[in-house]
Coordinates of C-alpha atoms in Angstrom, one line a residue:
D11 CA 72.7 9.1 -80.3
E12 CA 74.3 7.4 -82.7
E13 CA 73.2 9.8 -85.6
K14 CA 75.1 12.6 -83.7
K15 CA 78.0 10.9 -83.2
E16 CA 77.8 10.2 -87.1
L17 CA 77.4 13.6 -88.2
P18 CA 81.0 15.3 -87.2
K19 CA 82.5 12.2 -89.1
K20 CA 80.2 13.0 -92.4
F21 CA 81.6 16.8 -92.0
H22 CA 84.9 15.9 -92.1
S23 CA 85.1 13.7 -94.6
N24 CA 83.6 15.8 -96.8
R25 CA 86.1 18.6 -95.9
V26 CA 89.0 16.7 -96.8
D27 CA 87.5 15.7 -100.0
K28 CA 87.1 19.1 -100.9
T29 CA 90.4 20.0 -100.1
R30 CA 91.8 17.6 -102.1
M31 CA 89.7 19.0 -105.0
K32 CA 91.1 22.5 -103.8
R33 CA 94.8 21.1 -104.2
I34 CA 94.3 19.3 -107.7
K35 CA 92.3 23.0 -108.8
E36 CA 95.6 24.9 -107.6
R37 CA 97.8 22.7 -109.4
L38 CA 96.0 22.1 -112.8
G39 CA 93.7 25.3 -112.9
G40 CA 95.9 27.8 -112.0
V41 CA 96.5 30.6 -113.8
L42 CA 99.7 31.2 -115.1
T43 CA 101.0 34.0 -117.3
I44 CA 103.9 34.8 -119.7
K45 CA 105.1 38.1 -121.1
L46 CA 106.4 37.5 -124.4
N47 CA 109.0 39.8 -125.7
D48 CA 107.4 42.4 -122.9
V49 CA 104.7 43.0 -125.2
L50 CA 102.3 40.0 -125.4
E51 CA 100.6 38.3 -122.1
L52 CA 99.3 34.9 -122.4
R53 CA 98.5 32.0 -120.4
Y54 CA 100.5 29.1 -120.2
C55 CA 101.3 25.5 -119.2
A56 CA 103.9 24.5 -116.7
D57 CA 106.1 21.7 -117.2
T58 CA 103.5 19.6 -119.5
G59 CA 106.1 17.3 -120.2
S60 CA 106.9 18.4 -123.8
D61 CA 110.2 18.5 -125.6
W62 CA 109.4 21.8 -127.3
C63 CA 108.1 25.0 -126.4
L64 CA 105.3 26.1 -128.6
I65 CA 103.5 29.3 -130.3
S66 CA 100.3 29.4 -132.6
R67 CA 100.7 31.2 -135.6
R68 CA 98.0 33.6 -134.4
N69 CA 99.7 34.2 -131.1
F70 CA 103.5 34.7 -133.5
D71 CA 101.4 36.9 -135.7
E72 CA 100.2 39.4 -133.0
L73 CA 103.6 39.5 -132.2
V74 CA 104.1 40.7 -134.7
R75 CA 101.5 43.1 -135.2
L76 CA 102.7 44.8 -131.5
G77 CA 106.3 45.7 -133.1
S78 CA 108.6 43.4 -131.3
G79 CA 111.1 42.6 -133.7
V80 CA 110.7 38.9 -133.7
Q81 CA 111.2 36.9 -136.8
A82 CA 110.6 33.3 -138.2
E83 CA 113.3 30.9 -138.6
P84 CA 112.6 28.1 -141.1
L85 CA 113.5 25.0 -139.3
Q86 CA 115.9 22.6 -140.9
K87 CA 113.3 20.0 -141.5
P88 CA 109.9 20.0 -139.9
V89 CA 109.7 18.3 -136.2
V90 CA 106.2 16.6 -136.0
G91 CA 104.3 16.0 -132.6
K92 CA 101.6 14.7 -130.9
A93 CA 99.2 17.3 -129.5
V94 CA 96.3 16.7 -126.9
G95 CA 94.2 14.2 -128.5
G96 CA 96.4 12.1 -130.4
H97 CA 96.5 14.2 -133.8
D98 CA 100.0 15.3 -135.4
V99 CA 101.3 19.0 -135.2
E100 CA 103.9 19.6 -137.7
A101 CA 106.1 22.9 -137.0
R102 CA 108.1 24.4 -140.1
E103 CA 109.3 27.5 -138.5
S104 CA 110.7 28.9 -134.9
V105 CA 111.4 31.9 -132.9
R106 CA 113.5 33.1 -130.2
L107 CA 111.7 35.0 -127.6
H108 CA 113.2 36.6 -124.4
I109 CA 110.1 35.3 -121.9
R110 CA 108.9 36.4 -118.3
L111 CA 107.2 33.6 -116.6
H112 CA 104.6 34.9 -113.6
T113 CA 105.1 32.0 -111.1
A114 CA 103.6 31.5 -107.5
A115 CA 107.1 32.5 -106.3
G116 CA 107.1 35.5 -108.4
P117 CA 108.0 36.3 -111.8
V118 CA 111.0 34.4 -113.6
E119 CA 113.2 36.0 -116.3
P120 CA 115.3 33.6 -118.2
A121 CA 119.1 35.7 -118.9
D122 CA 118.9 33.7 -122.6
P123 CA 116.0 33.6 -125.3
V124 CA 113.8 30.6 -125.5
T125 CA 113.0 28.9 -129.0
C126 CA 109.8 28.3 -129.7
L127 CA 108.4 26.1 -132.5
I128 CA 105.6 28.0 -134.3
I129 CA 102.5 25.5 -135.0
E130 CA 99.4 26.9 -137.0
E131 CA 97.3 25.3 -134.3
D132 CA 95.7 27.1 -130.9

């Protein structure tokens, strides 16, 4: 009898934990994509708290290769920031990109280009 009373409690407590994990996964692991200059689609991290938008040199080079018309602009002085893991990341160039974010609420396309720093790391 006692065991029968405990089973539903165990079942429901596991279900709550799984639901909580699902919400965390949805927030952290949902695949969000961004389209750059209508030619390159990439995954992105939403609202990381960063002061800058970043693009890797490899992805920038791919944009150039695809004929997007982008050009790197030298920065007046390098921008140095901290990457995940605590190491320094330096940018010496930037690029202005037209973006389309694919969000849960649908596509979002800012009217003005977004300035992204070009970093050498992926």
